[in-house]
Amino acid sequence: MTTPELVSSGPVIPVPHRVSAIRRETRDTFTVDLRPPDGLPVESFAPGQFNMLYAFGIGEAAISISGDPGRRGFVTHTVREVGAVTTWLGRLGAGADVGVRGPFGRGWPVAEAAGRDVVLIAGGIGFAPLRSLIYELLAHRDLYGRIGLLYGARTPGDVLFRGELEEWSKSGWVDVHVSVDRATESWRGHVGVVTTLLRNLVFDPAETIAFVCGPEIMMRFAAAELLRCEVAPGAIHVALERNMQCGIGLCGHCQIGPAFVCRDGPVFSYDVVEPWLAVEEL
Amino acid sequence: MVDAAALEALPSLLRARGYRVVGPVERGGAIVLDELASWDDLPRGTTVELGPGAYRLRKRPDEALFGYVVGPQSAKTWLHPPAVLEFRAERSRGRVTVVAEPADPSPVALVGLRPCDLAAIRVHDHVLGDGPVADPRYRSHRGAAFLIVVDCAEPAATCFCASMGTGPSATGGFDLALNELLDEDGHRFVIEAATDAGAEVLGALATRPVPLDDEVRVEAAHERARMAMGRRLDPGRARDVLRNAVESPAWSEVGDACLGCANCTMVCPTCFCTTVEDVTDLTGDHAERWRRWDSCFTFQFSRLSSGPVRTSTAARYRHWLRHKLETWHEQFGESGCVGCGRCITWCPVGIDLTEEVARLESATPESGDVA
């Protein structure tokens, strides 16, 4: 048996964490709380950062942190089952071990939001890293102007974090608008692409910062809409998804233009990435 | 100055100092880098004929020991190895332990590197050795390595180090530098040390002062080599060409020719990309993670759950060439190419990056240069 002292916790070696809770969010998405080994603190993180989660002997996946940065004791990830590693993770129960490396990358520039209106646009699983940001914003709610959240899901059954959406909306802390691509019988909300919800939000474009996370095409349309509303390109921040493997800018897989997304991102200001996203297959 | 016969002591001197001695040896019709049991293992009287997609060994009329230029391998194989065990993990009664595999501590002496190889090591120092997060394995191999460079007198048709400013003679970054001279005055080497470790080994060899004539001969050989470069590429110009050519139609032409085989990235002395492979034994309770060289030419390199970002070969070639010659400057303040020509030689269809840059330049209208 290896003693904990002998286990390196460098950026390339996963540290086994224990699943303290796992709950299903939707048919293909779950949220898992991971507790570090006894004696090790939870790595503090910035909203928008990610961890590499190691499925024993199977592989690793880059997963954004979706939990409250203010909560200590465990780190929370919301994961969509799309491959071998994430499917393996979804089948775990409380008490299982999961390797964790991280946190990696640059998160949302929260400090820049002080004194401004905040527009959050989330698509699908892209809501996960924005939830973490919302917790951070609400911890100091009086620092910010209006906070609006636009969230698009594929179907009503895919809507994540319903409890939080209701709580934030009811409390008046966040102006929440949800849209789905395809409605079902009981859906009474908006149907259509999430960017069409922007007209429902009240914000001062000159004093607004926007945080956008979702499929790349959705982020480009969202940014275009925000620009049309005269939000400055440098005030729009997007989180890019690329194939992140090492997390420290050494393996090359996540490169886009001159950036390694794992190290220089995943959050970028839109004026930086706009020319990159405009080129197909870059 | 050291006579060729006296230099035969070098491998044993290095081994006595704890180094594994690696140098050029002839194997399977090519000159590869492998363990040198003795000085006799060097490819004596051999040269190479290189061209796009062409590598042929030829007999030389003389007994030169380093009468050939670069083979498919470079220092990368030893300082940033193709396969590395990162860690072992065990699962026992549901509990997982992960144990980092220590870096291989055995120091290596690399004999017969070329100036372009040293330039590539400097590039890797910036990428892997002193980035925001360094690769500890690279640093440990690199820190322990003893580097012996041989200046080039007879560049190949695929060489363009002179235009890249990386050769044909080494100006630093070595422990020992050799210049081979072989004429009526005998077979001998002008030898120079640039480090304390190099000076210490040099002190153990039977040396004599360098005659002025030989100094002149070495200089003349460098000058002849500069003139004899088969190709040229201006790194600043190449960067500007690529900046303006992102959406050039010329990419689809090279994309049609390129097989996406990844040879160029494997032989490139600066390409550093890796992937990891997680494996278990049959019980499923003992796992290992291996880090292996990877290539941006593979279809899966940029994969996301929705599929790869770069599905076309043209996009993958563009990614590689732009990184090497353009975005590398932004990331690391220099070109990612050292002018060794390996990617030209080992491309099965003979794609030549210097020609591709020229083609992109002529196919792309200049932006910002309008008078």
PDB file of C-alpha atoms in Angstrom, chain B residues 93-288:
ATOM      1  CA  ARG B  93     -11.186  -3.037  -2.623  1.00  0.00           C
ATOM      2  CA  GLY B  94     -12.501  -0.005  -4.459  1.00  0.00           C
ATOM      3  CA  ARG B  95      -9.628   2.238  -3.377  1.00  0.00           C
ATOM      4  CA  VAL B  96      -7.353   3.741  -6.017  1.00  0.00           C
ATOM      5  CA  THR B  97      -3.724   4.669  -5.522  1.00  0.00           C
ATOM      6  CA  VAL B  98      -1.662   6.439  -8.149  1.00  0.00           C
ATOM      7  CA  VAL B  99       2.118   6.282  -8.117  1.00  0.00           C
ATOM      8  CA  ALA B 100       4.131   8.589 -10.334  1.00  0.00           C
ATOM      9  CA  GLU B 101       6.828   6.876 -12.351  1.00  0.00           C
ATOM     10  CA  PRO B 102      10.130   8.623 -11.641  1.00  0.00           C
ATOM     11  CA  ALA B 103      11.945  10.117 -14.627  1.00  0.00           C
ATOM     12  CA  ASP B 104      14.652   7.840 -16.022  1.00  0.00           C
ATOM     13  CA  PRO B 105      17.754   9.264 -14.366  1.00  0.00           C
ATOM     14  CA  SER B 106      20.405   7.692 -16.626  1.00  0.00           C
ATOM     15  CA  PRO B 107      22.243  10.525 -18.363  1.00  0.00           C
ATOM     16  CA  VAL B 108      22.863  10.252 -22.068  1.00  0.00           C
ATOM     17  CA  ALA B 109      25.737  11.543 -24.173  1.00  0.00           C
ATOM     18  CA  LEU B 110      24.610  12.337 -27.703  1.00  0.00           C
ATOM     19  CA  VAL B 111      27.449  12.094 -30.197  1.00  0.00           C
ATOM     20  CA  GLY B 112      27.279  13.530 -33.695  1.00  0.00           C
ATOM     21  CA  LEU B 113      24.373  15.931 -33.327  1.00  0.00           C
ATOM     22  CA  ARG B 114      24.271  18.635 -35.982  1.00  0.00           C
ATOM     23  CA  PRO B 115      23.972  22.395 -35.412  1.00  0.00           C
ATOM     24  CA  CYS B 116      20.294  22.224 -36.475  1.00  0.00           C
ATOM     25  CA  ASP B 117      19.779  19.551 -33.795  1.00  0.00           C
ATOM     26  CA  LEU B 118      21.207  21.891 -31.158  1.00  0.00           C
ATOM     27  CA  ALA B 119      18.891  24.624 -32.422  1.00  0.00           C
ATOM     28  CA  ALA B 120      15.983  22.199 -32.026  1.00  0.00           C
ATOM     29  CA  ILE B 121      17.046  21.469 -28.447  1.00  0.00           C
ATOM     30  CA  ARG B 122      17.030  25.208 -27.735  1.00  0.00           C
ATOM     31  CA  VAL B 123      13.503  25.358 -29.182  1.00  0.00           C
ATOM     32  CA  HIS B 124      12.421  22.495 -26.918  1.00  0.00           C
ATOM     33  CA  ASP B 125      14.044  24.235 -23.956  1.00  0.00           C
ATOM     34  CA  HIS B 126      11.634  27.102 -24.544  1.00  0.00           C
ATOM     35  CA  VAL B 127       8.606  24.863 -25.122  1.00  0.00           C
ATOM     36  CA  LEU B 128       9.137  22.089 -22.569  1.00  0.00           C
ATOM     37  CA  GLY B 129      11.923  23.296 -20.327  1.00  0.00           C
ATOM     38  CA  ASP B 130      11.017  26.795 -19.258  1.00  0.00           C
ATOM     39  CA  GLY B 131       7.380  27.376 -20.153  1.00  0.00           C
ATOM     40  CA  PRO B 132       4.844  28.452 -17.520  1.00  0.00           C
ATOM     41  CA  VAL B 133       4.600  24.774 -16.616  1.00  0.00           C
ATOM     42  CA  ALA B 134       7.716  22.834 -17.519  1.00  0.00           C
ATOM     43  CA  ASP B 135       7.837  19.137 -18.323  1.00  0.00           C
ATOM     44  CA  PRO B 136       9.884  17.673 -15.460  1.00  0.00           C
ATOM     45  CA  ARG B 137      10.860  14.652 -17.553  1.00  0.00           C
ATOM     46  CA  TYR B 138      12.284  16.817 -20.305  1.00  0.00           C
ATOM     47  CA  ARG B 139      14.153  18.895 -17.772  1.00  0.00           C
ATOM     48  CA  SER B 140      15.651  15.849 -16.146  1.00  0.00           C
ATOM     49  CA  HIS B 141      16.802  14.279 -19.451  1.00  0.00           C
ATOM     50  CA  ARG B 142      18.005  17.629 -20.728  1.00  0.00           C
ATOM     51  CA  GLY B 143      19.833  18.589 -17.576  1.00  0.00           C
ATOM     52  CA  ALA B 144      21.758  15.313 -17.537  1.00  0.00           C
ATOM     53  CA  ALA B 145      22.607  15.193 -21.247  1.00  0.00           C
ATOM     54  CA  PHE B 146      26.087  15.658 -22.694  1.00  0.00           C
ATOM     55  CA  LEU B 147      25.912  17.082 -26.222  1.00  0.00           C
ATOM     56  CA  ILE B 148      28.594  16.584 -28.861  1.00  0.00           C
ATOM     57  CA  VAL B 149      27.933  18.459 -32.081  1.00  0.00           C
ATOM     58  CA  VAL B 150      29.650  17.979 -35.424  1.00  0.00           C
ATOM     59  CA  ASP B 151      29.635  20.996 -37.724  1.00  0.00           C
ATOM     60  CA  CYS B 152      28.404  20.374 -41.255  1.00  0.00           C
ATOM     61  CA  ALA B 153      30.756  20.591 -44.210  1.00  0.00           C
ATOM     62  CA  GLU B 154      28.549  18.908 -46.809  1.00  0.00           C
ATOM     63  CA  PRO B 155      24.882  19.875 -46.470  1.00  0.00           C
ATOM     64  CA  ALA B 156      22.255  17.906 -48.348  1.00  0.00           C
ATOM     65  CA  ALA B 157      19.812  19.107 -50.995  1.00  0.00           C
ATOM     66  CA  THR B 158      17.097  19.284 -48.312  1.00  0.00           C
ATOM     67  CA  CYS B 159      19.140  21.431 -45.892  1.00  0.00           C
ATOM     68  CA  PHE B 160      18.334  25.094 -45.243  1.00  0.00           C
ATOM     69  CA  CYS B 161      19.889  25.821 -41.850  1.00  0.00           C
ATOM     70  CA  ALA B 162      21.981  28.719 -43.166  1.00  0.00           C
ATOM     71  CA  SER B 163      18.868  30.732 -44.082  1.00  0.00           C
ATOM     72  CA  MET B 164      17.234  29.848 -40.748  1.00  0.00           C
ATOM     73  CA  GLY B 165      20.315  31.019 -38.856  1.00  0.00           C
ATOM     74  CA  THR B 166      20.816  27.640 -37.172  1.00  0.00           C
ATOM     75  CA  GLY B 167      23.894  26.277 -39.007  1.00  0.00           C
ATOM     76  CA  PRO B 168      26.038  24.981 -40.601  1.00  0.00           C
ATOM     77  CA  SER B 169      28.342  25.572 -37.610  1.00  0.00           C
ATOM     78  CA  ALA B 170      27.339  25.507 -33.967  1.00  0.00           C
ATOM     79  CA  THR B 171      27.843  28.667 -31.962  1.00  0.00           C
ATOM     80  CA  GLY B 172      26.859  27.342 -28.543  1.00  0.00           C
ATOM     81  CA  GLY B 173      24.600  24.984 -26.660  1.00  0.00           C
ATOM     82  CA  PHE B 174      27.032  22.055 -26.826  1.00  0.00           C
ATOM     83  CA  ASP B 175      29.474  20.448 -24.454  1.00  0.00           C
ATOM     84  CA  LEU B 176      31.912  19.519 -27.218  1.00  0.00           C
ATOM     85  CA  ALA B 177      32.004  20.597 -30.861  1.00  0.00           C
ATOM     86  CA  LEU B 178      33.873  18.721 -33.570  1.00  0.00           C
ATOM     87  CA  ASN B 179      35.010  19.725 -37.042  1.00  0.00           C
ATOM     88  CA  GLU B 180      36.207  16.794 -39.096  1.00  0.00           C
ATOM     89  CA  LEU B 181      39.212  17.289 -41.385  1.00  0.00           C
ATOM     90  CA  LEU B 182      40.412  14.576 -43.714  1.00  0.00           C
ATOM     91  CA  ASP B 183      43.127  15.292 -46.289  1.00  0.00           C
ATOM     92  CA  GLU B 184      46.807  14.627 -47.082  1.00  0.00           C
ATOM     93  CA  ASP B 185      47.637  15.923 -43.600  1.00  0.00           C
ATOM     94  CA  GLY B 186      45.651  13.075 -42.049  1.00  0.00           C
ATOM     95  CA  HIS B 187      42.294  12.392 -40.374  1.00  0.00           C
ATOM     96  CA  ARG B 188      41.758  14.750 -37.471  1.00  0.00           C
ATOM     97  CA  PHE B 189      39.184  16.833 -35.624  1.00  0.00           C
ATOM     98  CA  VAL B 190      39.235  20.388 -34.407  1.00  0.00           C
ATOM     99  CA  ILE B 191      37.594  20.031 -31.010  1.00  0.00           C
ATOM    100  CA  GLU B 192      36.177  22.722 -28.771  1.00  0.00           C
ATOM    101  CA  ALA B 193      34.539  22.655 -25.338  1.00  0.00           C
ATOM    102  CA  ALA B 194      31.815  25.109 -24.324  1.00  0.00           C
ATOM    103  CA  THR B 195      31.051  23.833 -20.821  1.00  0.00           C
ATOM    104  CA  ASP B 196      32.981  22.674 -17.762  1.00  0.00           C
ATOM    105  CA  ALA B 197      31.777  19.118 -18.384  1.00  0.00           C
ATOM    106  CA  GLY B 198      32.997  19.390 -21.970  1.00  0.00           C
ATOM    107  CA  ALA B 199      36.351  20.833 -20.906  1.00  0.00           C
ATOM    108  CA  GLU B 200      36.835  18.027 -18.416  1.00  0.00           C
ATOM    109  CA  VAL B 201      36.282  15.344 -21.074  1.00  0.00           C
ATOM    110  CA  LEU B 202      38.445  17.282 -23.519  1.00  0.00           C
ATOM    111  CA  GLY B 203      41.224  17.315 -20.931  1.00  0.00           C
ATOM    112  CA  ALA B 204      41.174  13.516 -20.858  1.00  0.00           C
ATOM    113  CA  LEU B 205      41.756  13.264 -24.629  1.00  0.00           C
ATOM    114  CA  ALA B 206      45.167  13.413 -26.283  1.00  0.00           C
ATOM    115  CA  THR B 207      44.968  16.841 -27.897  1.00  0.00           C
ATOM    116  CA  ARG B 208      47.406  19.176 -29.576  1.00  0.00           C
ATOM    117  CA  PRO B 209      47.185  22.805 -30.630  1.00  0.00           C
ATOM    118  CA  VAL B 210      45.249  23.604 -33.808  1.00  0.00           C
ATOM    119  CA  PRO B 211      47.529  24.689 -36.656  1.00  0.00           C
ATOM    120  CA  LEU B 212      46.478  27.981 -38.207  1.00  0.00           C
ATOM    121  CA  ASP B 213      46.004  26.243 -41.558  1.00  0.00           C
ATOM    122  CA  ASP B 214      43.381  23.964 -40.046  1.00  0.00           C
ATOM    123  CA  GLU B 215      41.506  26.874 -38.515  1.00  0.00           C
ATOM    124  CA  VAL B 216      41.372  28.369 -41.985  1.00  0.00           C
ATOM    125  CA  ARG B 217      40.241  25.047 -43.455  1.00  0.00           C
ATOM    126  CA  VAL B 218      37.384  24.770 -40.950  1.00  0.00           C
ATOM    127  CA  GLU B 219      36.250  28.314 -41.711  1.00  0.00           C
ATOM    128  CA  ALA B 220      36.409  27.583 -45.430  1.00  0.00           C
ATOM    129  CA  ALA B 221      34.384  24.402 -44.958  1.00  0.00           C
ATOM    130  CA  HIS B 222      31.657  26.357 -43.130  1.00  0.00           C
ATOM    131  CA  GLU B 223      31.589  28.934 -45.893  1.00  0.00           C
ATOM    132  CA  ARG B 224      31.383  26.246 -48.581  1.00  0.00           C
ATOM    133  CA  ALA B 225      28.557  24.590 -46.637  1.00  0.00           C
ATOM    134  CA  ARG B 226      26.668  27.869 -46.435  1.00  0.00           C
ATOM    135  CA  MET B 227      26.942  28.225 -50.192  1.00  0.00           C
ATOM    136  CA  ALA B 228      25.967  24.605 -50.836  1.00  0.00           C
ATOM    137  CA  MET B 229      22.614  24.708 -48.996  1.00  0.00           C
ATOM    138  CA  GLY B 230      20.034  22.985 -51.165  1.00  0.00           C
ATOM    139  CA  ARG B 231      17.165  25.169 -50.025  1.00  0.00           C
ATOM    140  CA  ARG B 232      16.371  28.398 -48.222  1.00  0.00           C
ATOM    141  CA  LEU B 233      13.607  29.826 -46.088  1.00  0.00           C
ATOM    142  CA  ASP B 234      13.455  33.250 -44.495  1.00  0.00           C
ATOM    143  CA  PRO B 235      11.766  32.742 -41.101  1.00  0.00           C
ATOM    144  CA  GLY B 236      10.412  36.302 -40.834  1.00  0.00           C
ATOM    145  CA  ARG B 237       9.165  36.297 -44.402  1.00  0.00           C
ATOM    146  CA  ALA B 238       7.567  32.846 -43.938  1.00  0.00           C
ATOM    147  CA  ARG B 239       5.736  34.104 -40.857  1.00  0.00           C
ATOM    148  CA  ASP B 240       4.342  37.084 -42.767  1.00  0.00           C
ATOM    149  CA  VAL B 241       3.343  34.944 -45.749  1.00  0.00           C
ATOM    150  CA  LEU B 242       1.423  32.547 -43.519  1.00  0.00           C
ATOM    151  CA  ARG B 243      -0.277  35.372 -41.629  1.00  0.00           C
ATOM    152  CA  ASN B 244      -1.789  36.535 -44.887  1.00  0.00           C
ATOM    153  CA  ALA B 245      -2.583  33.083 -46.240  1.00  0.00           C
ATOM    154  CA  VAL B 246      -4.967  31.610 -43.670  1.00  0.00           C
ATOM    155  CA  GLU B 247      -7.755  31.171 -46.200  1.00  0.00           C
ATOM    156  CA  SER B 248      -5.609  30.714 -49.299  1.00  0.00           C
ATOM    157  CA  PRO B 249      -6.941  28.295 -51.943  1.00  0.00           C
ATOM    158  CA  ALA B 250      -3.418  26.857 -52.100  1.00  0.00           C
ATOM    159  CA  TRP B 251      -4.075  24.829 -48.925  1.00  0.00           C
ATOM    160  CA  SER B 252      -6.475  22.510 -50.711  1.00  0.00           C
ATOM    161  CA  GLU B 253      -3.785  21.619 -53.272  1.00  0.00           C
ATOM    162  CA  VAL B 254      -1.288  20.511 -50.650  1.00  0.00           C
ATOM    163  CA  GLY B 255      -4.165  18.868 -48.783  1.00  0.00           C
ATOM    164  CA  ASP B 256      -4.842  16.735 -51.859  1.00  0.00           C
ATOM    165  CA  ALA B 257      -1.207  15.637 -52.042  1.00  0.00           C
ATOM    166  CA  CYS B 258      -0.653  15.065 -48.306  1.00  0.00           C
ATOM    167  CA  LEU B 259      -1.314  11.518 -47.092  1.00  0.00           C
ATOM    168  CA  GLY B 260      -1.781  12.637 -43.483  1.00  0.00           C
ATOM    169  CA  CYS B 261       0.761   9.988 -42.492  1.00  0.00           C
ATOM    170  CA  ALA B 262       2.386  12.107 -39.756  1.00  0.00           C
ATOM    171  CA  ASN B 263       5.940  11.223 -40.854  1.00  0.00           C
ATOM    172  CA  CYS B 264       6.930  14.895 -40.929  1.00  0.00           C
ATOM    173  CA  THR B 265       5.895  15.395 -37.324  1.00  0.00           C
ATOM    174  CA  MET B 266       7.611  12.231 -36.135  1.00  0.00           C
ATOM    175  CA  VAL B 267      10.955  13.179 -37.724  1.00  0.00           C
ATOM    176  CA  CYS B 268      10.657  16.885 -36.906  1.00  0.00           C
ATOM    177  CA  PRO B 269      13.113  17.644 -34.100  1.00  0.00           C
ATOM    178  CA  THR B 270      10.839  20.327 -32.615  1.00  0.00           C
ATOM    179  CA  CYS B 271       7.345  18.789 -32.944  1.00  0.00           C
ATOM    180  CA  PHE B 272       6.493  18.039 -29.343  1.00  0.00           C
ATOM    181  CA  CYS B 273       2.834  16.949 -29.239  1.00  0.00           C
ATOM    182  CA  THR B 274       1.920  13.957 -27.125  1.00  0.00           C
ATOM    183  CA  THR B 275      -1.150  12.020 -26.150  1.00  0.00           C
ATOM    184  CA  VAL B 276      -1.763   9.681 -23.263  1.00  0.00           C
ATOM    185  CA  GLU B 277      -2.836   6.080 -23.406  1.00  0.00           C
ATOM    186  CA  ASP B 278      -4.484   4.518 -20.385  1.00  0.00           C
ATOM    187  CA  VAL B 279      -4.245   0.754 -20.163  1.00  0.00           C
ATOM    188  CA  THR B 280      -5.098  -1.964 -17.665  1.00  0.00           C
ATOM    189  CA  ASP B 281      -4.022  -5.552 -17.263  1.00  0.00           C
ATOM    190  CA  LEU B 282      -6.521  -8.403 -17.581  1.00  0.00           C
ATOM    191  CA  THR B 283      -7.680  -8.136 -13.969  1.00  0.00           C
ATOM    192  CA  GLY B 284      -8.568  -4.501 -14.542  1.00  0.00           C
ATOM    193  CA  ASP B 285      -7.019  -3.528 -11.217  1.00  0.00           C
ATOM    194  CA  HIS B 286      -3.569  -2.489 -12.419  1.00  0.00           C
ATOM    195  CA  ALA B 287      -3.513   0.477 -14.728  1.00  0.00           C
ATOM    196  CA  GLU B 288      -0.782   2.439 -16.433  1.00  0.00           C
TER     197      GLU B 288
END
